[in-house]
Tab-separated table of N, CA, C and O in Angstrom:
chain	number	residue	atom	x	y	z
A	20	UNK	N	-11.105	-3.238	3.462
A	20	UNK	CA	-11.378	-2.568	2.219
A	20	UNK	C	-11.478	-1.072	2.469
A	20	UNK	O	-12.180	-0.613	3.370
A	21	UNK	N	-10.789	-0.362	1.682
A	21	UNK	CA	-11.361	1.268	1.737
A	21	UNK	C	-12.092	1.446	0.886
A	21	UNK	O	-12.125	1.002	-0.262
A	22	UNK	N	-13.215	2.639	1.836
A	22	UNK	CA	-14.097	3.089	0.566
A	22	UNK	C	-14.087	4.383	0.015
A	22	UNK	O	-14.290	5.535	0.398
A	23	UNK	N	-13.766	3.768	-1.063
A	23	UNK	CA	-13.301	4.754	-2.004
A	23	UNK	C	-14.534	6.079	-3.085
A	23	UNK	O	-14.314	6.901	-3.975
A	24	UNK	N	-15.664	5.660	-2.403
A	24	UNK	CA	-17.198	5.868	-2.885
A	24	UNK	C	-17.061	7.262	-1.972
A	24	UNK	O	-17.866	8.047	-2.472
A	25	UNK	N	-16.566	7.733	-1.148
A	25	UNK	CA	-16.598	8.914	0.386
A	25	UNK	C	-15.789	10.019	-0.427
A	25	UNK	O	-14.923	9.967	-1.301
A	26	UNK	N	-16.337	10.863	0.129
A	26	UNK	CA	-15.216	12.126	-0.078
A	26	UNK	C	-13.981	11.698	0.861
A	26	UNK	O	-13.928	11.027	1.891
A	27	UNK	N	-12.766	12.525	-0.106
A	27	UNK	CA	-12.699	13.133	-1.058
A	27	UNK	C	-12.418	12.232	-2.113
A	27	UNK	O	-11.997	12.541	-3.228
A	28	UNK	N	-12.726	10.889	-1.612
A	28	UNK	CA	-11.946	9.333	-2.740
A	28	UNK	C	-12.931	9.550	-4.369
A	28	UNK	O	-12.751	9.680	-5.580
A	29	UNK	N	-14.071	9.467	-3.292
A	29	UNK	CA	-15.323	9.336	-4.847
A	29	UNK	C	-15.148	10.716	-5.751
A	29	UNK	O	-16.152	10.843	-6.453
A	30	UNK	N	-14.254	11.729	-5.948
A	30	UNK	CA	-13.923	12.807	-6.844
A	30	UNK	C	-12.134	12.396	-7.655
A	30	UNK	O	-11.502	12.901	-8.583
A	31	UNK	N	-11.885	11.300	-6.740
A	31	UNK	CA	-10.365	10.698	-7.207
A	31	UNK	C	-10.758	10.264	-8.754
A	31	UNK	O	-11.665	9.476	-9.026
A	32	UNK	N	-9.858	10.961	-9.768
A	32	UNK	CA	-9.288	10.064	-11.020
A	32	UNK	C	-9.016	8.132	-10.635
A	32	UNK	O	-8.634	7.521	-9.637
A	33	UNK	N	-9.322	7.846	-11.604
A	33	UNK	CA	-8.987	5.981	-11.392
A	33	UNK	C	-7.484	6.255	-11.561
A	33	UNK	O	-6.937	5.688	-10.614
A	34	UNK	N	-6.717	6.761	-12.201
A	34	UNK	CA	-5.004	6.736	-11.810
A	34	UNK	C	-4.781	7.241	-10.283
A	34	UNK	O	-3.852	6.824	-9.592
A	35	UNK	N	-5.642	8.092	-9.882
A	35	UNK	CA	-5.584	8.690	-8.655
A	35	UNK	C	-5.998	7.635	-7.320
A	35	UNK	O	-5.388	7.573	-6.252
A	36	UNK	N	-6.862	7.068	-7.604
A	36	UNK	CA	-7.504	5.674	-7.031
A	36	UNK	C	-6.518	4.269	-6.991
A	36	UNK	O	-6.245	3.470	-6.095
A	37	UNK	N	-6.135	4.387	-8.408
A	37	UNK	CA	-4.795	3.363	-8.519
A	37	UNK	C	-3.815	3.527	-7.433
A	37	UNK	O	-3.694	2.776	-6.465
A	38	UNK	N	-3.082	4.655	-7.707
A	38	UNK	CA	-1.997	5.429	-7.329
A	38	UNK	C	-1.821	4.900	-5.788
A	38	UNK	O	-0.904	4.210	-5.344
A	39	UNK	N	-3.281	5.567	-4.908
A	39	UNK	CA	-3.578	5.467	-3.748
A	39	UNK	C	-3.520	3.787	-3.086
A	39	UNK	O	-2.931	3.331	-2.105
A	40	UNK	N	-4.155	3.335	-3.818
A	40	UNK	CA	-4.183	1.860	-2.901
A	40	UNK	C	-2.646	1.108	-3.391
A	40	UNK	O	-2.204	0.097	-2.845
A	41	UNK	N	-1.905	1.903	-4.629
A	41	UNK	CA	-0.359	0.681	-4.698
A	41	UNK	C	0.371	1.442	-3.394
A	41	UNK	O	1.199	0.780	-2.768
A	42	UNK	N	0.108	2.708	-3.002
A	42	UNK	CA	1.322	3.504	-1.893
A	42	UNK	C	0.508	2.282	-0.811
A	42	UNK	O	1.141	1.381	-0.260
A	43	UNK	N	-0.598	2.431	-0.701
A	43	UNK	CA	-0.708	1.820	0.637
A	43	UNK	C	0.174	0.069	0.686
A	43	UNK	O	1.061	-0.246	1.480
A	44	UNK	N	-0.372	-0.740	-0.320
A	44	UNK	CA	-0.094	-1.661	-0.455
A	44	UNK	C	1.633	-2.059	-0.113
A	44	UNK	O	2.037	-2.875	0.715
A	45	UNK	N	2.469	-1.178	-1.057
A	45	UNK	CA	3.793	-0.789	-0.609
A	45	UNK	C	4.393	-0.789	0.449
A	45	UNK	O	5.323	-1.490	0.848
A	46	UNK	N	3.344	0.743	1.313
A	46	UNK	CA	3.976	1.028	2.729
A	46	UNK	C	3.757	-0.310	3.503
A	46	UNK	O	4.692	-0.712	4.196
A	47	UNK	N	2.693	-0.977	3.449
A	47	UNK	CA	2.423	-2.173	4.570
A	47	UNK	C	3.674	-3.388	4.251
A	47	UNK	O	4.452	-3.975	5.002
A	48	UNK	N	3.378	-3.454	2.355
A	48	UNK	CA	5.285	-4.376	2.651
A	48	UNK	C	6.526	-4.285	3.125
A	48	UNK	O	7.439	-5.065	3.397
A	49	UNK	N	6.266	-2.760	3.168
A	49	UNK	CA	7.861	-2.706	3.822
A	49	UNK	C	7.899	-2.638	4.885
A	49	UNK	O	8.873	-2.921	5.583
A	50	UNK	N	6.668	-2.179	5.310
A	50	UNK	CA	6.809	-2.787	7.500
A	50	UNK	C	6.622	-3.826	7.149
A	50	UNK	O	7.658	-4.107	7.752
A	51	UNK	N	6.227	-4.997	6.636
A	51	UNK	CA	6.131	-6.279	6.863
A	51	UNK	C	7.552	-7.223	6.766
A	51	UNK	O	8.123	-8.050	7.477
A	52	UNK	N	7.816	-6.404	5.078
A	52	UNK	CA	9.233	-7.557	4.772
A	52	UNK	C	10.510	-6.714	4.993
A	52	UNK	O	11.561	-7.234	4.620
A	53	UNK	N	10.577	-5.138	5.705
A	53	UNK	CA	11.394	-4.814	5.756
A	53	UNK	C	11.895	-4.606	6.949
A	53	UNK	O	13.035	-4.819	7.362
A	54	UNK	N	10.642	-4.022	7.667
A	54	UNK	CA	10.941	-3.390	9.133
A	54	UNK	C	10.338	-4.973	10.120
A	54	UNK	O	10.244	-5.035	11.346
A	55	UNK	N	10.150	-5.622	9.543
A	55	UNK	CA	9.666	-6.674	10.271
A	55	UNK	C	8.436	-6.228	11.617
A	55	UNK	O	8.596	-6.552	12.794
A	56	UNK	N	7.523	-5.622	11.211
A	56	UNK	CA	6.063	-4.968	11.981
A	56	UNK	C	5.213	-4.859	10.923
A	56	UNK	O	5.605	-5.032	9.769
A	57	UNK	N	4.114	-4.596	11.194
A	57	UNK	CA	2.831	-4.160	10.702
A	57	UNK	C	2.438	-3.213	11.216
A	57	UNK	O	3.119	-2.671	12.087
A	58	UNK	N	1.039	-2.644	10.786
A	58	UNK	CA	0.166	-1.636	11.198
A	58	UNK	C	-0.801	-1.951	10.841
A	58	UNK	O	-1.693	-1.113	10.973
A	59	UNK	N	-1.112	-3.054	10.317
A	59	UNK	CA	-2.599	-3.637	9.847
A	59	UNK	C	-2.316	-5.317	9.706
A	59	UNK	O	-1.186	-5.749	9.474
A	60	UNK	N	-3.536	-6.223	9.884
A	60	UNK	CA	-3.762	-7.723	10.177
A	60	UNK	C	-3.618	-8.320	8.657
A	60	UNK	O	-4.227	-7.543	7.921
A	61	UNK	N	-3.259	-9.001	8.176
A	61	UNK	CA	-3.322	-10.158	6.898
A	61	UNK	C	-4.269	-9.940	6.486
A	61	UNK	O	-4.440	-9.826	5.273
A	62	UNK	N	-5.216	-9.807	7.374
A	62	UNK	CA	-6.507	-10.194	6.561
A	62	UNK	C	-6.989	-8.116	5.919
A	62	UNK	O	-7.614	-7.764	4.919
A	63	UNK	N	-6.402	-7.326	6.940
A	63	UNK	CA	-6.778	-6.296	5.582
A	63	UNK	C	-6.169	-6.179	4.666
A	63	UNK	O	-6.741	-5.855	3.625
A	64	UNK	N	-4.623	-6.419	4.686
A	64	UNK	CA	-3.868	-6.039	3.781
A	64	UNK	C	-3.965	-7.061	2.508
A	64	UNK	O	-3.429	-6.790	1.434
A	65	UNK	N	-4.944	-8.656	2.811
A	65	UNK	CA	-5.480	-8.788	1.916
A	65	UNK	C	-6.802	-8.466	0.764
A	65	UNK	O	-7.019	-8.764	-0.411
A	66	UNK	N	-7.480	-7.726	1.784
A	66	UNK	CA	-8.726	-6.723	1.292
A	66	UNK	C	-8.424	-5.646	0.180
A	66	UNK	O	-8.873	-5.339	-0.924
A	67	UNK	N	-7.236	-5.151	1.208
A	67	UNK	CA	-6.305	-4.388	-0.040
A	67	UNK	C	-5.978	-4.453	-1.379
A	67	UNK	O	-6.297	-3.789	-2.365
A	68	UNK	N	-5.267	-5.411	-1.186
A	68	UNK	CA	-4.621	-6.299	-2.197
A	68	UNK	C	-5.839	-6.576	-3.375
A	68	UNK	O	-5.745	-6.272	-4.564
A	69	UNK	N	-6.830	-7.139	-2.809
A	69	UNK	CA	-7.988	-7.713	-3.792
A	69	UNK	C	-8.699	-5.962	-4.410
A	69	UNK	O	-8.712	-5.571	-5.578
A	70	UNK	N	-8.998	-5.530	-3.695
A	70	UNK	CA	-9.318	-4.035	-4.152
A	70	UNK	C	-8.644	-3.391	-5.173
A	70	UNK	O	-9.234	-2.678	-5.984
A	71	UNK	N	-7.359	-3.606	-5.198
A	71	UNK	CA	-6.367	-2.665	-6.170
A	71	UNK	C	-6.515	-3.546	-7.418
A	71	UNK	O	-6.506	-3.100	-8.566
A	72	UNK	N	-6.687	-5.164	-7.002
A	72	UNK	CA	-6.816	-6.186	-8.383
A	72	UNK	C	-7.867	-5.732	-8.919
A	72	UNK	O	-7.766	-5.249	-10.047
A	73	UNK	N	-9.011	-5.763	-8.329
A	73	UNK	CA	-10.293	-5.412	-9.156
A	73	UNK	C	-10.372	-4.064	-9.662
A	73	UNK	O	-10.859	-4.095	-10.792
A	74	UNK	N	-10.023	-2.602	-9.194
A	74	UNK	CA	-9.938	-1.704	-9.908
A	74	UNK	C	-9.040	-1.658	-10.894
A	74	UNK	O	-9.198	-0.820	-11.782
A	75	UNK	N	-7.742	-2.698	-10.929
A	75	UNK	CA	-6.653	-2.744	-11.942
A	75	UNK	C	-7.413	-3.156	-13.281
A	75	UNK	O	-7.223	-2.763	-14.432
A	76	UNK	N	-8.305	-4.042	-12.790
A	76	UNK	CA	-9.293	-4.983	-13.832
A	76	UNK	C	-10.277	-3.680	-14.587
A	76	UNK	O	-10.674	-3.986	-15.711
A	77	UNK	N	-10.719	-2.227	-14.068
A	77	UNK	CA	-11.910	-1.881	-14.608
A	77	UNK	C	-10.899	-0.710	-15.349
A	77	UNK	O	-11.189	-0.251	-16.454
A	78	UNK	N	-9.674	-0.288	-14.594
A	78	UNK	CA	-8.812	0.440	-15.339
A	78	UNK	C	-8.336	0.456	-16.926
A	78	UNK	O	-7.725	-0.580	-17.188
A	79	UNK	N	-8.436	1.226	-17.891
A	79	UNK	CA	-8.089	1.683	-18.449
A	79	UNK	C	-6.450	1.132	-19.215
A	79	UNK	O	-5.666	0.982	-18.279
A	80	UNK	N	-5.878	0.866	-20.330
A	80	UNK	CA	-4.951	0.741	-20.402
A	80	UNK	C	-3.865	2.166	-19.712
A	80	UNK	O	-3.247	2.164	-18.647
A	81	UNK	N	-3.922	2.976	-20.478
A	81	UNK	CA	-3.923	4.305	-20.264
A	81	UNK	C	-3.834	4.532	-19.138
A	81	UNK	O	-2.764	5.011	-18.765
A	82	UNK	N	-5.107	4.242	-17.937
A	82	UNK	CA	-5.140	5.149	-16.465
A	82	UNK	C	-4.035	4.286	-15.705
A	82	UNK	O	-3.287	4.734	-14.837
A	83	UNK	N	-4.062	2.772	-16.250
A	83	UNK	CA	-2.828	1.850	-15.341
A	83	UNK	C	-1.313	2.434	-15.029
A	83	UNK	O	-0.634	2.529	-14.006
A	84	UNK	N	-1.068	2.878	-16.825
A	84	UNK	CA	0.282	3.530	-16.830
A	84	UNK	C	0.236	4.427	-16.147
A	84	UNK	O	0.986	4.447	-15.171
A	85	UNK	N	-0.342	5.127	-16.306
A	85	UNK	CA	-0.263	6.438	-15.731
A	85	UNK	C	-0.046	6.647	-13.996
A	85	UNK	O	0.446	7.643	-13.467
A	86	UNK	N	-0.555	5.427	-13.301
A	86	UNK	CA	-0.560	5.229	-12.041
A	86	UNK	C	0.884	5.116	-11.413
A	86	UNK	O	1.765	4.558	-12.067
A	87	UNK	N	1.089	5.515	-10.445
A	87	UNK	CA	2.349	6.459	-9.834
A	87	UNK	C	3.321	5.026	-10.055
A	87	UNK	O	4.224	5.093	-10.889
A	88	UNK	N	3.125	3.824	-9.339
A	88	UNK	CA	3.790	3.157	-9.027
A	88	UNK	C	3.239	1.653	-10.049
A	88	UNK	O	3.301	0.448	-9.806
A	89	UNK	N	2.798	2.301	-11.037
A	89	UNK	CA	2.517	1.055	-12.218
A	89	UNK	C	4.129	-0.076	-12.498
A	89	UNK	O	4.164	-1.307	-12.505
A	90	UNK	N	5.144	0.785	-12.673
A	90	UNK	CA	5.990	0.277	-13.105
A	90	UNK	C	6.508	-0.672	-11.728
A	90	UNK	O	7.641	-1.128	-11.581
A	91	UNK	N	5.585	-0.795	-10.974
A	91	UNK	CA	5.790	-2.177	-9.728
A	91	UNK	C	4.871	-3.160	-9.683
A	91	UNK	O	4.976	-4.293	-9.213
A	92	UNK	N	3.913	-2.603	-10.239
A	92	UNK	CA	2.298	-3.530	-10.183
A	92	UNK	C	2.075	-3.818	-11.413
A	92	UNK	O	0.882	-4.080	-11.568
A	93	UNK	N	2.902	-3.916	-12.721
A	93	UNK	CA	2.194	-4.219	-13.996
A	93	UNK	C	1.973	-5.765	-13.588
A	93	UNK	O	0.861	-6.110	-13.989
A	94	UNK	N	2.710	-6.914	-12.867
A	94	UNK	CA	2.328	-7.992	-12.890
A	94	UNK	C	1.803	-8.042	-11.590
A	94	UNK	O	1.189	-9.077	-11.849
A	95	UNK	N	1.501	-7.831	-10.407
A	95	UNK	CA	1.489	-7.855	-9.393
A	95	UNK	C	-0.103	-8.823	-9.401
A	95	UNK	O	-1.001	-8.560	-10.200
A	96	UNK	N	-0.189	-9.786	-8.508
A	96	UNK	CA	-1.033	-10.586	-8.354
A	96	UNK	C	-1.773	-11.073	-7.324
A	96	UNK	O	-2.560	-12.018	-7.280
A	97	UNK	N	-1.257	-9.968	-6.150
A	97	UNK	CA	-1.922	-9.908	-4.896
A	97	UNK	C	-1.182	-11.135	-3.996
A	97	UNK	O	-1.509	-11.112	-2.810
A	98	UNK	N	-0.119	-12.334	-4.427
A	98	UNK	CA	-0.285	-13.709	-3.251
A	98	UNK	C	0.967	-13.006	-2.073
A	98	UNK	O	1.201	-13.447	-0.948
A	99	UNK	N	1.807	-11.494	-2.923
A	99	UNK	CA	2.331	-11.484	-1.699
A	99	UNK	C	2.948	-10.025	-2.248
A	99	UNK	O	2.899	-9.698	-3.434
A	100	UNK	N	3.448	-9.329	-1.352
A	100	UNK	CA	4.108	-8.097	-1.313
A	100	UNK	C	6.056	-8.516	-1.190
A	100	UNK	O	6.769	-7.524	-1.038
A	101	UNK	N	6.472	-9.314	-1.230
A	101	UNK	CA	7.747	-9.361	-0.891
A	101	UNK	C	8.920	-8.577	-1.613
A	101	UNK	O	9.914	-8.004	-1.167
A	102	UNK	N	8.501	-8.741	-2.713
A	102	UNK	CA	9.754	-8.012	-3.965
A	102	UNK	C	9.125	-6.763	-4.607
A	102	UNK	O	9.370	-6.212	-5.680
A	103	UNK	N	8.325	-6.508	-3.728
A	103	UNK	CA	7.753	-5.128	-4.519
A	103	UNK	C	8.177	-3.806	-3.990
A	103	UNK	O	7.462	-2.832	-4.226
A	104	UNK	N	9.358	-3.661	-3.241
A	104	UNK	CA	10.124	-2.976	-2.665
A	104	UNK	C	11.225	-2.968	-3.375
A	104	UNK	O	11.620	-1.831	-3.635
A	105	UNK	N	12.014	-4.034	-3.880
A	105	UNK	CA	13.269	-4.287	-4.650
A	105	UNK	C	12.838	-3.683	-5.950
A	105	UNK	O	13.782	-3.104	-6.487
A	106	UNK	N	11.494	-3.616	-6.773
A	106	UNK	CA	11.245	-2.923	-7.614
A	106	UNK	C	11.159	-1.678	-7.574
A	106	UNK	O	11.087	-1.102	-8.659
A	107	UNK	N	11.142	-0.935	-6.427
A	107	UNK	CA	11.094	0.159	-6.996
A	107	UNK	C	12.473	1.417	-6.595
A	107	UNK	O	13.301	1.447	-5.684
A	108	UNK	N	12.303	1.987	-7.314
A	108	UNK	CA	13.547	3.238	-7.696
A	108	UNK	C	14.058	3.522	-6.345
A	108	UNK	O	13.231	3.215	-5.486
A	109	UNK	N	15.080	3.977	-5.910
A	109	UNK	CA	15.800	4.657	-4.772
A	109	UNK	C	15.325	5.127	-4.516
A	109	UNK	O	14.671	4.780	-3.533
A	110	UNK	N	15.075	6.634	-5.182
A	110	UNK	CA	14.155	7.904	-4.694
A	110	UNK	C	13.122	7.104	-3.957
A	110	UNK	O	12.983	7.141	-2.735
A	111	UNK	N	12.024	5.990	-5.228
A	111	UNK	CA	10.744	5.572	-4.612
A	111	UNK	C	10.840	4.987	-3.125
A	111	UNK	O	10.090	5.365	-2.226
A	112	UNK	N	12.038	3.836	-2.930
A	112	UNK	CA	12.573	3.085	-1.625
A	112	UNK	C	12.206	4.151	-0.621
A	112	UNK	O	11.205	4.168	0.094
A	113	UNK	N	13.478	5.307	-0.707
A	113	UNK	CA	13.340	6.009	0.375
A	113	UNK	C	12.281	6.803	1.016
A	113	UNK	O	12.079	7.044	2.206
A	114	UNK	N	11.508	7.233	-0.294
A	114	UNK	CA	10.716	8.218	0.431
A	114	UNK	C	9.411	7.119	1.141
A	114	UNK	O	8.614	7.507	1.996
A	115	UNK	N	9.435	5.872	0.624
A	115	UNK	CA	8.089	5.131	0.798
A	115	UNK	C	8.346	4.232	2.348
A	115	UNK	O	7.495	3.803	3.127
A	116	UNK	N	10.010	4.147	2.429
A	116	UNK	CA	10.685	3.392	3.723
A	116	UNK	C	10.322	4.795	4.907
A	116	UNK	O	10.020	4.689	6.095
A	117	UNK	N	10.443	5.748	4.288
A	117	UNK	CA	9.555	6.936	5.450
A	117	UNK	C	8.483	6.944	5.997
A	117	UNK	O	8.159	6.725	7.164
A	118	UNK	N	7.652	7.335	4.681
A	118	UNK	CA	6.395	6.365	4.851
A	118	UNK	C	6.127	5.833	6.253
A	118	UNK	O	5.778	6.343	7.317
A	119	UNK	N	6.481	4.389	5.759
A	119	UNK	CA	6.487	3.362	6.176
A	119	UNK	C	6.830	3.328	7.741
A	119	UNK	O	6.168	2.492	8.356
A	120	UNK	N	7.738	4.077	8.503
A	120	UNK	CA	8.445	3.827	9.730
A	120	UNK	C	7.208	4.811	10.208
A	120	UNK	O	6.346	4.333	10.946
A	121	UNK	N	7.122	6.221	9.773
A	121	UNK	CA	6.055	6.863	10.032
A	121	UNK	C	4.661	6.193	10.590
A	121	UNK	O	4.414	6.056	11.788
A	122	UNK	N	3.826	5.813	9.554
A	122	UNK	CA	2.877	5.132	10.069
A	122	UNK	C	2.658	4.213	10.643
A	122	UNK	O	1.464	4.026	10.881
A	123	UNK	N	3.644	3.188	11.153
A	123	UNK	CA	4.384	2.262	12.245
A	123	UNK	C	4.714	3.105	13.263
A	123	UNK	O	4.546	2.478	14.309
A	124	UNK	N	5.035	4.024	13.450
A	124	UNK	CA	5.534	4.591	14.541
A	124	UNK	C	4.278	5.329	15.396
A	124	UNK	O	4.172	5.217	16.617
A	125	UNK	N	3.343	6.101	14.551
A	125	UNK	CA	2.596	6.405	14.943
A	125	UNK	C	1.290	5.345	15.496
A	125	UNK	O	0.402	5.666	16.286
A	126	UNK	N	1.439	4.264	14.956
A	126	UNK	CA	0.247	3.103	14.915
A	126	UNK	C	0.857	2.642	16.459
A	126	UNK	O	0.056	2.657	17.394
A	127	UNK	N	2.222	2.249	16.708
A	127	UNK	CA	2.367	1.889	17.957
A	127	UNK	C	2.531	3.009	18.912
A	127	UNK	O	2.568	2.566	20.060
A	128	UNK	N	2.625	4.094	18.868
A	128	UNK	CA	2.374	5.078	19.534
A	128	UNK	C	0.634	4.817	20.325
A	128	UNK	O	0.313	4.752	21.512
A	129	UNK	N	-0.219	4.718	19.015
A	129	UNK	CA	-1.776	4.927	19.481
A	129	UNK	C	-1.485	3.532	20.296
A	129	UNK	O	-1.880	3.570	21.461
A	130	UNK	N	-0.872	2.326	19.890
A	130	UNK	CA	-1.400	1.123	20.718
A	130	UNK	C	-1.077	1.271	22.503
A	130	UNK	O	-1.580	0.861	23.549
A	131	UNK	N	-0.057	2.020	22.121
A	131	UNK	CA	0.761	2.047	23.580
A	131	UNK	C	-0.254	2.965	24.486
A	131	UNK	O	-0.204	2.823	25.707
A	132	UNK	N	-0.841	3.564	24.120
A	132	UNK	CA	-1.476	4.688	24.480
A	132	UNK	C	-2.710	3.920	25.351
A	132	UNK	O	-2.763	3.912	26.580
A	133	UNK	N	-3.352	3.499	24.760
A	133	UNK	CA	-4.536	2.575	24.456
A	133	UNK	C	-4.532	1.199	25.225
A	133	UNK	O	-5.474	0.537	25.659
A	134	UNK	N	-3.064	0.963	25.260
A	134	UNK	CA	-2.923	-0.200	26.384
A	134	UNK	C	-3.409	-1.516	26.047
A	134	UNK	O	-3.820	-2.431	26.761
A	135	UNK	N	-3.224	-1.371	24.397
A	135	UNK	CA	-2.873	-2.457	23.636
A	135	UNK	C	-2.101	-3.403	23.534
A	135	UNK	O	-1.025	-2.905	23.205
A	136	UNK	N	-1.977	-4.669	23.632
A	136	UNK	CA	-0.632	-5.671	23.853
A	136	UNK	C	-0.808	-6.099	22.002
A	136	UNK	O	-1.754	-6.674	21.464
A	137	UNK	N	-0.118	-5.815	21.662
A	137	UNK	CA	0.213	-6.510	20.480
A	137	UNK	C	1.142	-7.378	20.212
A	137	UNK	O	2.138	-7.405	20.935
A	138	UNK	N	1.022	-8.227	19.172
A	138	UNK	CA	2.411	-9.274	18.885
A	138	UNK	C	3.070	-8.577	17.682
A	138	UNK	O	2.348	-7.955	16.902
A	139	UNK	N	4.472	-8.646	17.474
A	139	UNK	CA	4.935	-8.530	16.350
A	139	UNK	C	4.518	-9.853	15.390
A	139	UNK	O	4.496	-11.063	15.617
A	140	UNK	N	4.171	-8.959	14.101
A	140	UNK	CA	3.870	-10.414	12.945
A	140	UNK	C	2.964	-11.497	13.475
A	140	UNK	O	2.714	-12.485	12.784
């Protein structure tokens, strides 16, 4: 779970709060269903997942739309991230498949470092 109660989160707009946990949610699907890696365990990226449901729940009609990547999450139901990449725009794909290799790249960077054995998936 992130807490979103800390600076600079607890001064975040709820579209701003939205916004934040669908990029994350995103970037982790597409290392998952795209790049075939992670950077985080099932079990946060289900923490995640449940977090963005329940603030979706206290949100606003209004603050939902308004949220960057609403037009991927209007149904989104947390049981899986798979097609929530195919939803979104080119522009969105690419810049979020950056993202994505980015903070994978850097995450196994720290493991390697650290002398971490990890498994893929």
């Amino acid at each position: 779970m992130i807490d979103l109660d800390v600076m600079p989160c607890k001064y975040w707009s709820m579209t701003t709060k939205l916004s934040y946990l669908q990029r994350r949610i995103l970037v982790y699907s597409i290392q998952y269903y795209k790049l075939s890696d992670t950077s985080i365990s099932d079990k946060e990226y289900d923490s995640i997942s449940r977090q963005l449901l329940q603030l979706t729940k206290t949100a606003t009609a209004k603050e939902k739309r308004a949220s960057q990547y609403w037009y991927v999450f209007n149904d989104f139901d947390g049981n899986t991230g798979f097609d929530l990449y195919d939803r979104l725009t080119k522009t969105d794909q690419e810049y979020l498949l950056q993202i994505a290799m980015f903070v994978l790249t850097k995450y196994q960077e720290g493991a390697s470092k650290s002398g971490i054995k990890r498994s893929k998936r």
